[in-house]
Short mmCIF file of C-alpha atoms (C1' of nucleotides) in Angstrom, two decimals:
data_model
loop_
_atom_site.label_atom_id
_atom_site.label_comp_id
_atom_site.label_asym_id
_atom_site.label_seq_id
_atom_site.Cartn_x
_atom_site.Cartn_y
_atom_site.Cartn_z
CA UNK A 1 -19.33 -3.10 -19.46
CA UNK A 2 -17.39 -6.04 -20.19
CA UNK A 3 -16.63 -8.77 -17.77
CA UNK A 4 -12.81 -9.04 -18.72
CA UNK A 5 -10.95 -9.55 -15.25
CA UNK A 6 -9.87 -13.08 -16.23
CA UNK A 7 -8.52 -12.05 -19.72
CA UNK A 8 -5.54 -10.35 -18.68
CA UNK A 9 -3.75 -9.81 -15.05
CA UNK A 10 -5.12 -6.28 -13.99
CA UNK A 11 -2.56 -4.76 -12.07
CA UNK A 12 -2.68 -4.33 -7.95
CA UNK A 13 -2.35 -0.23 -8.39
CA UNK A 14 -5.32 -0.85 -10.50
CA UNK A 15 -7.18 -2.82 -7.84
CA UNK A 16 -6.07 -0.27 -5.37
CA UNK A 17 -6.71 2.74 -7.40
CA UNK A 18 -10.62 1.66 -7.63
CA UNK A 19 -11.10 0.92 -4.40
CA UNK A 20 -9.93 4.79 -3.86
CA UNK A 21 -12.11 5.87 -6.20
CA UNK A 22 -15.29 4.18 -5.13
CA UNK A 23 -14.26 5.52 -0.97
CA UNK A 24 -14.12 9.24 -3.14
CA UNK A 25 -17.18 8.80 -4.78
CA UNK A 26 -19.59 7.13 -1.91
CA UNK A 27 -17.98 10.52 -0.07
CA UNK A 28 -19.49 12.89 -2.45
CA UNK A 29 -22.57 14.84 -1.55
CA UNK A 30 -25.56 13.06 -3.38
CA UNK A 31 -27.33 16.13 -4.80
CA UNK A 32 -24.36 18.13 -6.79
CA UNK A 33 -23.01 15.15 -8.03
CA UNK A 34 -25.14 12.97 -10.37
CA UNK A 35 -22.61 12.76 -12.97
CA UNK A 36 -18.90 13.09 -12.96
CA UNK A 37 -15.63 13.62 -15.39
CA UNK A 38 -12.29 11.59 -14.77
CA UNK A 39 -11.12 15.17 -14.88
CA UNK A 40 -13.12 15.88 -11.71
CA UNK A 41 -12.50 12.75 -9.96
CA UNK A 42 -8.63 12.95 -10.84
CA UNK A 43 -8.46 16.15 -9.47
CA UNK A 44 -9.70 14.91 -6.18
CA UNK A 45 -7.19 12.31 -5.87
CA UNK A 46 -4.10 13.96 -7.16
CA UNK A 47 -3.92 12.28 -10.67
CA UNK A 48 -4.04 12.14 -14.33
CA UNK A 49 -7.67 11.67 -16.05
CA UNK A 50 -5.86 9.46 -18.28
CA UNK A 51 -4.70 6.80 -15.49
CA UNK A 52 -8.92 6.86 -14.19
CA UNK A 53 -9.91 6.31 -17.83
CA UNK A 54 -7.33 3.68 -18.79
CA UNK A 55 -8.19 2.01 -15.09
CA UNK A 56 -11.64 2.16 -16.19
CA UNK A 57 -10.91 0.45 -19.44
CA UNK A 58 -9.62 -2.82 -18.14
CA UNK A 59 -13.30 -3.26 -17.52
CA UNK A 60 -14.55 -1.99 -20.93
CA UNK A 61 -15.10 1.46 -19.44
CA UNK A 62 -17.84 2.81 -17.61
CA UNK A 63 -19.49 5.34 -19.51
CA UNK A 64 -19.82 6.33 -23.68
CA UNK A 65 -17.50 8.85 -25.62
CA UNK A 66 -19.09 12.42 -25.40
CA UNK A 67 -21.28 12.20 -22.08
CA UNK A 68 -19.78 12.14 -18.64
CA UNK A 69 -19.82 9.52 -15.76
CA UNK A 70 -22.83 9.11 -13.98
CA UNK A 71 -22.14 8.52 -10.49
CA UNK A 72 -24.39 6.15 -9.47
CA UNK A 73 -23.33 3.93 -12.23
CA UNK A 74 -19.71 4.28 -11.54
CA UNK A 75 -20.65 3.44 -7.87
CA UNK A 76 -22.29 0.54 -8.92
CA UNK A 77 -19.60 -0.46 -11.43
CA UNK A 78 -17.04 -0.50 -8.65
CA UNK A 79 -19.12 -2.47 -6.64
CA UNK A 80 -19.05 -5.01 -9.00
CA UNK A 81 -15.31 -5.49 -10.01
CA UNK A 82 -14.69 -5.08 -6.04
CA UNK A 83 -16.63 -8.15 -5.13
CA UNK A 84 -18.94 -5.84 -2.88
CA UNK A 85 -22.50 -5.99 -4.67
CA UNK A 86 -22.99 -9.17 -2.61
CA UNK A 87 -23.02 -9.79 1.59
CA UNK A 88 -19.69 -11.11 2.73
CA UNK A 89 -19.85 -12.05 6.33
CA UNK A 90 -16.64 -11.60 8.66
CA UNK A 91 -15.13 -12.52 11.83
CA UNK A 92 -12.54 -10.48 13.81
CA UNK A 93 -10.46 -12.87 16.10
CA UNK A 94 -8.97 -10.34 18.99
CA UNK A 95 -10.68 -8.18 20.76
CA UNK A 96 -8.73 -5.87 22.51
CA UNK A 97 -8.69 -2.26 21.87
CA UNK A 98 -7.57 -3.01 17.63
CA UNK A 99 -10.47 -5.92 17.28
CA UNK A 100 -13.12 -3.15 19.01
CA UNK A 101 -12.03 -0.48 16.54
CA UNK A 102 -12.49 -3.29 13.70
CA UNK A 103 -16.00 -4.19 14.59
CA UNK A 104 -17.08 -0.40 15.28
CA UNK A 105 -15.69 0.68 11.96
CA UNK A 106 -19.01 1.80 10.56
CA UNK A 107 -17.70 1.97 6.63
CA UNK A 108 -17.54 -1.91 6.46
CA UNK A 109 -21.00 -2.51 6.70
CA UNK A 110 -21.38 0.42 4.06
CA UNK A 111 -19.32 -2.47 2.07
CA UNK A 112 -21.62 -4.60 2.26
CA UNK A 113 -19.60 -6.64 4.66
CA UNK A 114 -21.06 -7.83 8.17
CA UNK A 115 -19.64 -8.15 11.60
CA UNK A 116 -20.91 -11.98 12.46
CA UNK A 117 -18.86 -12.79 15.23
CA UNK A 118 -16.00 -11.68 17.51
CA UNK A 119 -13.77 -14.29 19.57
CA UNK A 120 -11.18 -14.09 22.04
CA UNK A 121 -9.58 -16.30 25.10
CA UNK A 122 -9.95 -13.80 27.67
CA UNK A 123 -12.78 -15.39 30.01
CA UNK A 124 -13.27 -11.94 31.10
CA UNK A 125 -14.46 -10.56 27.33
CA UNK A 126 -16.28 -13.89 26.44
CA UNK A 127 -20.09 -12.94 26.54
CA UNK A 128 -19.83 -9.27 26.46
CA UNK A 129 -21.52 -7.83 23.47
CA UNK A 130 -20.25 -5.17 21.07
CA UNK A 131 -22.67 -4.15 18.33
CA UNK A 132 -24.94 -6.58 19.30
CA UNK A 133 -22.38 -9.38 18.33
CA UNK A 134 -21.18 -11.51 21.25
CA UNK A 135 -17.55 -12.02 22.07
CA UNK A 136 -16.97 -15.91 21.96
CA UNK A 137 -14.34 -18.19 23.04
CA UNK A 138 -11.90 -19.19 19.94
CA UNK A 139 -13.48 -23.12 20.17
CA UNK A 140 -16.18 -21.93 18.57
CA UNK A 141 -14.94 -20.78 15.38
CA UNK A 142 -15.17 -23.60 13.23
CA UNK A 143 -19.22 -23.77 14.00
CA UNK A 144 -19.89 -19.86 13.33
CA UNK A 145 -17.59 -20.23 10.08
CA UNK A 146 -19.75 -22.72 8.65
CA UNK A 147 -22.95 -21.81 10.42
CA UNK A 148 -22.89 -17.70 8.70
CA UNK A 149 -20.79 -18.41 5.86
CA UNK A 150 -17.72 -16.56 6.75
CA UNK A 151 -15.57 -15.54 4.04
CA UNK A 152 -13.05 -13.40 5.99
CA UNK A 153 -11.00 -13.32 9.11
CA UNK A 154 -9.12 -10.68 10.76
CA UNK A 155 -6.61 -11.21 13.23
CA UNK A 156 -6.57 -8.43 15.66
CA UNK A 157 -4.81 -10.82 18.16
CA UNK A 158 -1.00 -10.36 19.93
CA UNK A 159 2.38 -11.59 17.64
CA UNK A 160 2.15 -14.55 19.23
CA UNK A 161 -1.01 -15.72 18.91
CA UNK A 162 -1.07 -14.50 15.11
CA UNK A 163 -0.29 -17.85 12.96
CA UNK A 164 -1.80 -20.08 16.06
CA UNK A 165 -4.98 -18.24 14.96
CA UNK A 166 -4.09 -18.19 10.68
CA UNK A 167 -3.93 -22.32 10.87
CA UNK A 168 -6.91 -21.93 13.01
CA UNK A 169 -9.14 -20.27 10.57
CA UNK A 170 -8.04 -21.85 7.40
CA UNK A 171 -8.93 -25.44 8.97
CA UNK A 172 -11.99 -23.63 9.54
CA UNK A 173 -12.53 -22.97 6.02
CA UNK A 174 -11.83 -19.59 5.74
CA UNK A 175 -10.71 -18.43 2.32
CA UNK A 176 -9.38 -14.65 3.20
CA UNK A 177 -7.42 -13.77 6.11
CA UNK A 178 -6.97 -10.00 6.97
CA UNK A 179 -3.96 -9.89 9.76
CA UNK A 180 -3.38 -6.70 11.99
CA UNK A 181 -0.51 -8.39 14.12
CA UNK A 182 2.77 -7.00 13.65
CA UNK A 183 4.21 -10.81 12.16
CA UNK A 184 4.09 -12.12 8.79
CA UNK A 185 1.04 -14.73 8.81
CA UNK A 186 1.35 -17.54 5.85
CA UNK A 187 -1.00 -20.61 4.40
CA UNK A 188 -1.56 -22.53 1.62
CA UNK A 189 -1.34 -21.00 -1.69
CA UNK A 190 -5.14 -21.22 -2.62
CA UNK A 191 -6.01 -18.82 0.88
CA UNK A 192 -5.91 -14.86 0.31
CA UNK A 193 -3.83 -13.26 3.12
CA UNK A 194 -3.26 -9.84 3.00
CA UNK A 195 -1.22 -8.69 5.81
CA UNK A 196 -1.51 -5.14 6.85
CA UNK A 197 1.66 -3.82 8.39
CA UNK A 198 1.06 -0.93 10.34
CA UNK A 199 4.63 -0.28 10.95
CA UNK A 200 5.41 -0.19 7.24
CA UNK A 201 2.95 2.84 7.02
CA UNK A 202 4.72 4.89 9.87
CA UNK A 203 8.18 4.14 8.27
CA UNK A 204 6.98 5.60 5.08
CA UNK A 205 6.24 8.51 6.41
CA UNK A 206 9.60 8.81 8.60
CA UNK A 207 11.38 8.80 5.29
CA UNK A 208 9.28 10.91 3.94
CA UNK A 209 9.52 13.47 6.65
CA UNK A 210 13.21 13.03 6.64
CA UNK A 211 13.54 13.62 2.60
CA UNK A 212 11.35 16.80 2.67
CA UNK A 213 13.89 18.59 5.16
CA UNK A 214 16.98 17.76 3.37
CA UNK A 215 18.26 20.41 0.80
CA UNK A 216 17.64 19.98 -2.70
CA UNK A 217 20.31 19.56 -4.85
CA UNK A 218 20.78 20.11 -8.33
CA UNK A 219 17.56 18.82 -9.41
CA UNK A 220 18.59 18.35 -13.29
CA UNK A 221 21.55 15.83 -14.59
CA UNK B 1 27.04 3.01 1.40
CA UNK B 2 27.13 6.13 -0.27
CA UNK B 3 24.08 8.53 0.54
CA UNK B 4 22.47 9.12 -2.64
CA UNK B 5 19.08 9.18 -1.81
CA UNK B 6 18.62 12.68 -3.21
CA UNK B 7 20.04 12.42 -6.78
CA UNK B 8 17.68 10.12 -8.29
CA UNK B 9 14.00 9.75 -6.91
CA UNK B 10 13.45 6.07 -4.91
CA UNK B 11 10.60 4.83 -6.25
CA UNK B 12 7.40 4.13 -4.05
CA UNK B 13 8.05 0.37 -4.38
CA UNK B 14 11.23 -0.05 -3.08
CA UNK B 15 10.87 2.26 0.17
CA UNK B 16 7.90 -0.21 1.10
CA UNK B 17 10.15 -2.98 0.55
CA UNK B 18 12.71 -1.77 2.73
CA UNK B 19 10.71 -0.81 5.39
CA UNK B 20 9.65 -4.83 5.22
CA UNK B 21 13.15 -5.86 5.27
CA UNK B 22 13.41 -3.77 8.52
CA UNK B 23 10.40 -5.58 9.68
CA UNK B 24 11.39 -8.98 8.84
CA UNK B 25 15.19 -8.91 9.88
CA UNK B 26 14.08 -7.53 13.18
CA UNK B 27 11.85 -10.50 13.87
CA UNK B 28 14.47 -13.04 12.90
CA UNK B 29 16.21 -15.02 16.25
CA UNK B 30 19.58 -12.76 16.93
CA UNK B 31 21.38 -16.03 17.61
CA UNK B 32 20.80 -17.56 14.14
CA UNK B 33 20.92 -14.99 12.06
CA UNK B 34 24.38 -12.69 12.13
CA UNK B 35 24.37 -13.18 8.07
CA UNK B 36 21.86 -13.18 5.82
CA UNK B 37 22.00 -13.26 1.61
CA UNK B 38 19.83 -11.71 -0.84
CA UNK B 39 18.30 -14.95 -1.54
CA UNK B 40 17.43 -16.00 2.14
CA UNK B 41 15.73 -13.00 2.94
CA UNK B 42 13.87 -13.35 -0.64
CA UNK B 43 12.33 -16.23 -0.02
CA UNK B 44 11.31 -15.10 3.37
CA UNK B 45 9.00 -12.17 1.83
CA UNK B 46 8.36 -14.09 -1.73
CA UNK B 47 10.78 -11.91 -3.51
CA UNK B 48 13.06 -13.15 -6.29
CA UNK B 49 16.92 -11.77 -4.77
CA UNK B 50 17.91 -9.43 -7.67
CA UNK B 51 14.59 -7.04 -6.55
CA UNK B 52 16.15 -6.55 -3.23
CA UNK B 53 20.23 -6.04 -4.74
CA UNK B 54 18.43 -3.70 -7.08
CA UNK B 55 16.25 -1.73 -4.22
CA UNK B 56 19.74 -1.74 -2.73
CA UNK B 57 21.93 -0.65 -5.03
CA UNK B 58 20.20 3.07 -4.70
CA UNK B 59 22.00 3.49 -1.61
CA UNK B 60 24.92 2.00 -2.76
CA UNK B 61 24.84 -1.44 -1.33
CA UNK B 62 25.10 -2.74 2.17
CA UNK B 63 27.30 -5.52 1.22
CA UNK B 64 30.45 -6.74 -0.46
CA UNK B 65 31.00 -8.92 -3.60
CA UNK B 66 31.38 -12.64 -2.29
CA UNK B 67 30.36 -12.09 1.33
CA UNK B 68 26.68 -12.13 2.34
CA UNK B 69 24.99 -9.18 4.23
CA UNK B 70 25.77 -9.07 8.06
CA UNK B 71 22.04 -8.66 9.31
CA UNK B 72 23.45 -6.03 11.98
CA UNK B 73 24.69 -3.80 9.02
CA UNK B 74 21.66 -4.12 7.19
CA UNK B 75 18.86 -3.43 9.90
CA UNK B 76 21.45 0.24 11.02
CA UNK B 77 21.39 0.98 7.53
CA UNK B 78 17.97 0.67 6.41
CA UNK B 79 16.77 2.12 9.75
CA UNK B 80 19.50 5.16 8.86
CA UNK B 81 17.73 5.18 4.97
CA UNK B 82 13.99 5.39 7.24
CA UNK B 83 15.41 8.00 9.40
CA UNK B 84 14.54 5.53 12.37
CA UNK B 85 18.31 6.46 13.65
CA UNK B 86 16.82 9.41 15.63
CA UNK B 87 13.95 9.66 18.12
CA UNK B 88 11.01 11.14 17.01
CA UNK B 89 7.87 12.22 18.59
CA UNK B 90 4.55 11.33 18.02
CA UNK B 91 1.11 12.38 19.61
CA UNK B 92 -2.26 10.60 19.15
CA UNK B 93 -5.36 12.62 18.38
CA UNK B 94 -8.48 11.10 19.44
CA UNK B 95 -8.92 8.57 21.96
CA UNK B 96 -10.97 5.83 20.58
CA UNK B 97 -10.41 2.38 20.37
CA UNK B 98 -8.40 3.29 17.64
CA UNK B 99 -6.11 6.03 19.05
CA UNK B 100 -6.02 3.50 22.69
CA UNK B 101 -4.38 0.72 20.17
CA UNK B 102 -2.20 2.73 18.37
CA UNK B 103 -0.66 4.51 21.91
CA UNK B 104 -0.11 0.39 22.72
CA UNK B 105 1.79 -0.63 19.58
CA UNK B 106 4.42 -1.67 21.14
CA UNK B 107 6.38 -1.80 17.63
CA UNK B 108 6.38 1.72 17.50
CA UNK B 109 9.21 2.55 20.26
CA UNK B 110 10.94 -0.22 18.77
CA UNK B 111 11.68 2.11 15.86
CA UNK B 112 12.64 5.23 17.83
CA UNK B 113 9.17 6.42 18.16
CA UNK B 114 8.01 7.66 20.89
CA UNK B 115 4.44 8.69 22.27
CA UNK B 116 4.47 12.19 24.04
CA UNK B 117 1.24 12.90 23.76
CA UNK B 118 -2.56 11.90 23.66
CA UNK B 119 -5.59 14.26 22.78
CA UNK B 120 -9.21 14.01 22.76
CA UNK B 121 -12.44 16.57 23.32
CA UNK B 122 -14.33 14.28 25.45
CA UNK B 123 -13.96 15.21 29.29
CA UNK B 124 -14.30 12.07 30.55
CA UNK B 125 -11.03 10.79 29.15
CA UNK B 126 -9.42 13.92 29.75
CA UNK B 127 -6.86 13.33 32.77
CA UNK B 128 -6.83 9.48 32.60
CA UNK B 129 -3.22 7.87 31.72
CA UNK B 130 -2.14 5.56 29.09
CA UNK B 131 1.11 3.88 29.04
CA UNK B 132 2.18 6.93 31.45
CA UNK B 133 1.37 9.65 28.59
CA UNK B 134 -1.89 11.61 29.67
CA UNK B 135 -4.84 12.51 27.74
CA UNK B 136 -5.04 16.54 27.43
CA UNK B 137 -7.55 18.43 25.80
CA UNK B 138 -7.06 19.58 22.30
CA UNK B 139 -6.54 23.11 23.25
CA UNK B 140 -3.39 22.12 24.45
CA UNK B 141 -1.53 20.35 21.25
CA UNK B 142 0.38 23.66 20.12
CA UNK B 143 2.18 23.94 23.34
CA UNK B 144 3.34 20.23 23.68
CA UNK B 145 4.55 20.07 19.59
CA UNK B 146 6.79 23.42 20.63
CA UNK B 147 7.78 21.63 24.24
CA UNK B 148 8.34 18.17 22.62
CA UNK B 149 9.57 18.92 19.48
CA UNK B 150 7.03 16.57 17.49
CA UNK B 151 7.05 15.50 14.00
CA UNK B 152 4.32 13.34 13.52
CA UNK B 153 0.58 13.55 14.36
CA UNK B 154 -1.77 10.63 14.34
CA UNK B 155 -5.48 11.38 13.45
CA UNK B 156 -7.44 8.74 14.66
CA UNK B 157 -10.56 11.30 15.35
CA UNK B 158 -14.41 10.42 13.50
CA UNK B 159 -14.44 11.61 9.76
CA UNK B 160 -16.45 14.75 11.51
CA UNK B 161 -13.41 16.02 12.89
CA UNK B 162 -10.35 14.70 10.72
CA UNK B 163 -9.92 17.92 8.53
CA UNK B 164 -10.17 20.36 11.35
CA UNK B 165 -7.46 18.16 13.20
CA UNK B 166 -5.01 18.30 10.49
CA UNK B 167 -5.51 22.55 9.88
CA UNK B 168 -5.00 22.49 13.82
CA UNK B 169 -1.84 20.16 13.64
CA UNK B 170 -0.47 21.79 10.65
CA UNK B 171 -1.01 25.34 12.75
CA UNK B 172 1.04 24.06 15.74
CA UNK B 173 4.03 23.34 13.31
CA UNK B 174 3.82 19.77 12.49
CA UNK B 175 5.21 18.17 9.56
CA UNK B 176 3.88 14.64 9.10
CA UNK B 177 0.25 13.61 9.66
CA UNK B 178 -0.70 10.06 9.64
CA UNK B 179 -4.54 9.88 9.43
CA UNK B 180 -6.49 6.82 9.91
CA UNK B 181 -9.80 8.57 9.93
CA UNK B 182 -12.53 7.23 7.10
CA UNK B 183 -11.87 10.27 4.77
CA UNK B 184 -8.87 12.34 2.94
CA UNK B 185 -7.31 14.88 4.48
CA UNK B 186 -5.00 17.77 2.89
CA UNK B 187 -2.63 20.18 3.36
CA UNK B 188 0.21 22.40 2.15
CA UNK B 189 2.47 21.20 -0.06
CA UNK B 190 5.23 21.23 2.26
CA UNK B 191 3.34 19.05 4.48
CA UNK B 192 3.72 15.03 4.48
CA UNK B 193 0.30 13.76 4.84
CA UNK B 194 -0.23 9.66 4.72
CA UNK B 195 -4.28 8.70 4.63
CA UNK B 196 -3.88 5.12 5.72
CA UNK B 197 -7.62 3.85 4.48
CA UNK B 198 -8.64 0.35 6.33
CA UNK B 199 -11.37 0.17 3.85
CA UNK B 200 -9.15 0.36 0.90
CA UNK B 201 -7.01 -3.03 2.27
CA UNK B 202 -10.44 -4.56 2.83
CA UNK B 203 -11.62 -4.05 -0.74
CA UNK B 204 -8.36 -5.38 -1.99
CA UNK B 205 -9.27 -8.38 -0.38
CA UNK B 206 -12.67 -8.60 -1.47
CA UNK B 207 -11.36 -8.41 -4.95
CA UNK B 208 -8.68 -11.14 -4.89
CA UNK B 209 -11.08 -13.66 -2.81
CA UNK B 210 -13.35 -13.31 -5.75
CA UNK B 211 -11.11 -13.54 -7.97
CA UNK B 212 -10.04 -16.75 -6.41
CA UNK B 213 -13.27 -18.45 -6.79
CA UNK B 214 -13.55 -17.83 -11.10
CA UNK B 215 -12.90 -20.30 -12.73
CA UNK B 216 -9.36 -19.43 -14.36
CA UNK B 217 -9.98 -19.42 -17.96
CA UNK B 218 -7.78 -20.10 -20.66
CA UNK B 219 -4.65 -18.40 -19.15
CA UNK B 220 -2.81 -17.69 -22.91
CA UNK B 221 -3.58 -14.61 -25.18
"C1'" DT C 1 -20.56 23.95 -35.22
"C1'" DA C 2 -17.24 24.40 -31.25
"C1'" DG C 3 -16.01 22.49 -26.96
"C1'" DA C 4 -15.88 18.76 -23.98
"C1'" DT C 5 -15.84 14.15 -23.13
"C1'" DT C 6 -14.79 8.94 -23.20
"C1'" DG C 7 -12.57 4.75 -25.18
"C1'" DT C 8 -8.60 3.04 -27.14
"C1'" DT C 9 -4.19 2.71 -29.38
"C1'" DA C 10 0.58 4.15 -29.41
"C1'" DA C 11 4.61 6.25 -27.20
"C1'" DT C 12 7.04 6.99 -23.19
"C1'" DC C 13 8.63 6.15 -19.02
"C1'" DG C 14 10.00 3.46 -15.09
"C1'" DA C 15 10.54 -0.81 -12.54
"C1'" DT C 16 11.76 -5.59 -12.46
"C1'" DT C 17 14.53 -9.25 -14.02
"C1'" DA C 18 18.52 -11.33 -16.18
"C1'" DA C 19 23.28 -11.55 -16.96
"C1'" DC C 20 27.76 -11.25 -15.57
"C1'" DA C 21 32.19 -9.34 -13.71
"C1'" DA C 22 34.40 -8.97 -9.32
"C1'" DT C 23 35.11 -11.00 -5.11
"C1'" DC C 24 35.36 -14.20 -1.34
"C1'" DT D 1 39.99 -24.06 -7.83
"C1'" DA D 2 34.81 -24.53 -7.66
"C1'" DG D 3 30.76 -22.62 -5.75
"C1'" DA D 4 28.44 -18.90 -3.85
"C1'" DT D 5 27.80 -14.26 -3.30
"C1'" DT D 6 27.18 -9.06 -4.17
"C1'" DG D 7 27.22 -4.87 -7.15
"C1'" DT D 8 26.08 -3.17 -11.43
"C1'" DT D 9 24.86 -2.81 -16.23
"C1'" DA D 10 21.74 -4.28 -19.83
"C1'" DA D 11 17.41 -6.38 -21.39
"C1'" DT D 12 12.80 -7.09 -20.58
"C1'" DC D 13 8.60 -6.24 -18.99
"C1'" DG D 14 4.76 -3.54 -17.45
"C1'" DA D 15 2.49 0.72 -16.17
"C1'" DT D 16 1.63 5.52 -17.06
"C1'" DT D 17 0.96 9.17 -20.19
"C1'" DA D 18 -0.04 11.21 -24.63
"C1'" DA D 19 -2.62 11.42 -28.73
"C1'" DC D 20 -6.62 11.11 -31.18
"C1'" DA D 21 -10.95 9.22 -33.28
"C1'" DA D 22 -15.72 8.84 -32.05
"C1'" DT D 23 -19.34 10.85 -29.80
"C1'" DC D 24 -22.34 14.05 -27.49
#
DNA sequence: TAGATTGTTAATCGATTAACAATC
DNA sequence: TAGATTGTTAATCGATTAACAATC
């Protein structure tokens, strides 16, 4: 496989489609499945073998004309492109009922990516331990960032306290900010920050909902 | 604005866009903003102005030649577009961290959305209260969505239970699941199922930090 | 060999962007 | 009128799908 990322701009359905099919795959009952067809795996996620093989080929392709996928490569592959074959340590800034769901979310560490410290201003969380990580006060960011090597930071934290927090973290060095809190977070162009808008989920689905009852009209012309 | 939302299929795209428009207009200071143009609002979500006249334009327009868009106008129509012009019901299954932060998203009942009931199998949180909605035992879901009317279920159960939650769900009449649990869950056709996957935003990020760190090579042909 | 499969190019389809008339 | 704006069509760009050679 080809390392071609850099050639040409691989699209964010792309990015988004492999992460899917790397959660499908790591999903899949180890014995039956050592090897794999896009026709298989496309059939799992509702689409085309075509869109999995031309994904596929913005890498060079996983596999060899003829033969199938094998799994573990494909896993591997995934891996790879996705930045995940390595330890990335993270922080979650927040910890109220969202932050604790964060750091209990088993499938991270699957990911290769470790809980390494949790921080809030609540006096009353500061020292308490969840999975063995100790809830610290916000101060002490800058030391743990540099001390673990902390390449992400989610913000689990109120509106308010949401860009406070951003501005915090990038001074700290951080280089990828994940933000839960209902506001827009924003930084210099050279920091990742990916903000996840729960909200914009639920209204999807209200239109949705609210399409499939209507009455179909005259579905031709 | 003409309602032509059923002639032509609205892309994927532009319903998340709206929904963000929704998001950011509503955050914007109701003093300083009673208009707002195409290119204000573009620059607030990094958007060139013609992508949101276009996204738009399938309803018809909001606006008038020569005038800008009165931000009350805009935020009734897009929440009319989202179907966020009507209450709709909602009830949390599983009371985790997770579930306990979505009953508090306080964003929610902004959008007409409101919380009528919480589930769980665990006795222990069985009978306690949450924002004044009480935790009932599953058993009892198919007589609240018939009391309450309720649209939308949110799965925020362990992967163990997610599929047998939605086959219950779907059972007791509901037509919109929103499932936050670690793997896919399906359904009917006529059913509107949204698997919101955390992990899949967090490999997205993993991708474009390492991105970020290459070396950009020669960026033409 | 026949059937099934992947990699890859070409064709199609759809979404974004540009251009501009109409309007204030 | 000059400048700014929206609605809307046309042009461009990009992503998905189809087709097929190469391979097992």
């Amino acid at each position: 496989m080809k390392d071609t990322q850099e050639k040409k701009k691989i699209p964010q359905m792309t990015i988004t489609r492999l992460a899917q099919y790397l959660n499908c795959l790591s999903l899949l009952p180890k014995e039956h499945y050592i090897e794999i067809s896009s026709k298989e795996l496309a059939a799992k996620i509702e689409l085309k073998p075509t869109q999995i093989r031309q994904d596929f080929h913005h890498f060079g392709g996983f596999g060899q004309a003829g033969y199938r996928y094998k799994v573990k490569d494909l896993i591997a592959g995934l891996e790879r492109i996705l930045g995940l074959d390595r330890q990335q340590n993270m922080i979650v800034i927040g910890v109220g009922h969202l932050g604790q769901a964060l750091a209990n979310y088993r499938n991270f560490e699957k990911l290769g990516l470790r809980l390494v410290g949790l921080f809030d201003l609540n006096p009353r969380l500061i020292g308490i331990t969840i999975r063995d990580v100790r809830v610290r006060d916000i101060d002490e960011i800058p030391q743990i960032v540099y001390q673990e090597d902390v390449s992400m930071g989610i913000i689990a934290t109120p509106a308010e306290a949401a860009q406070k927090t951003a501005d915090l973290l990038i001074s700290a060095g951080i280089k990828g900010i994940w933000n839960f809190s209902p506001v827009m977070v924003t930084g210099p162009q050279d920091i990742i920050i990916q903000n996840e808008h729960l909200s914009v989920g639920l209204m999807t689905l209200s239109y949705r909902l609210k399409q499939a009852k209507k009455p179909v009209l005259i579905p031709e012309h």
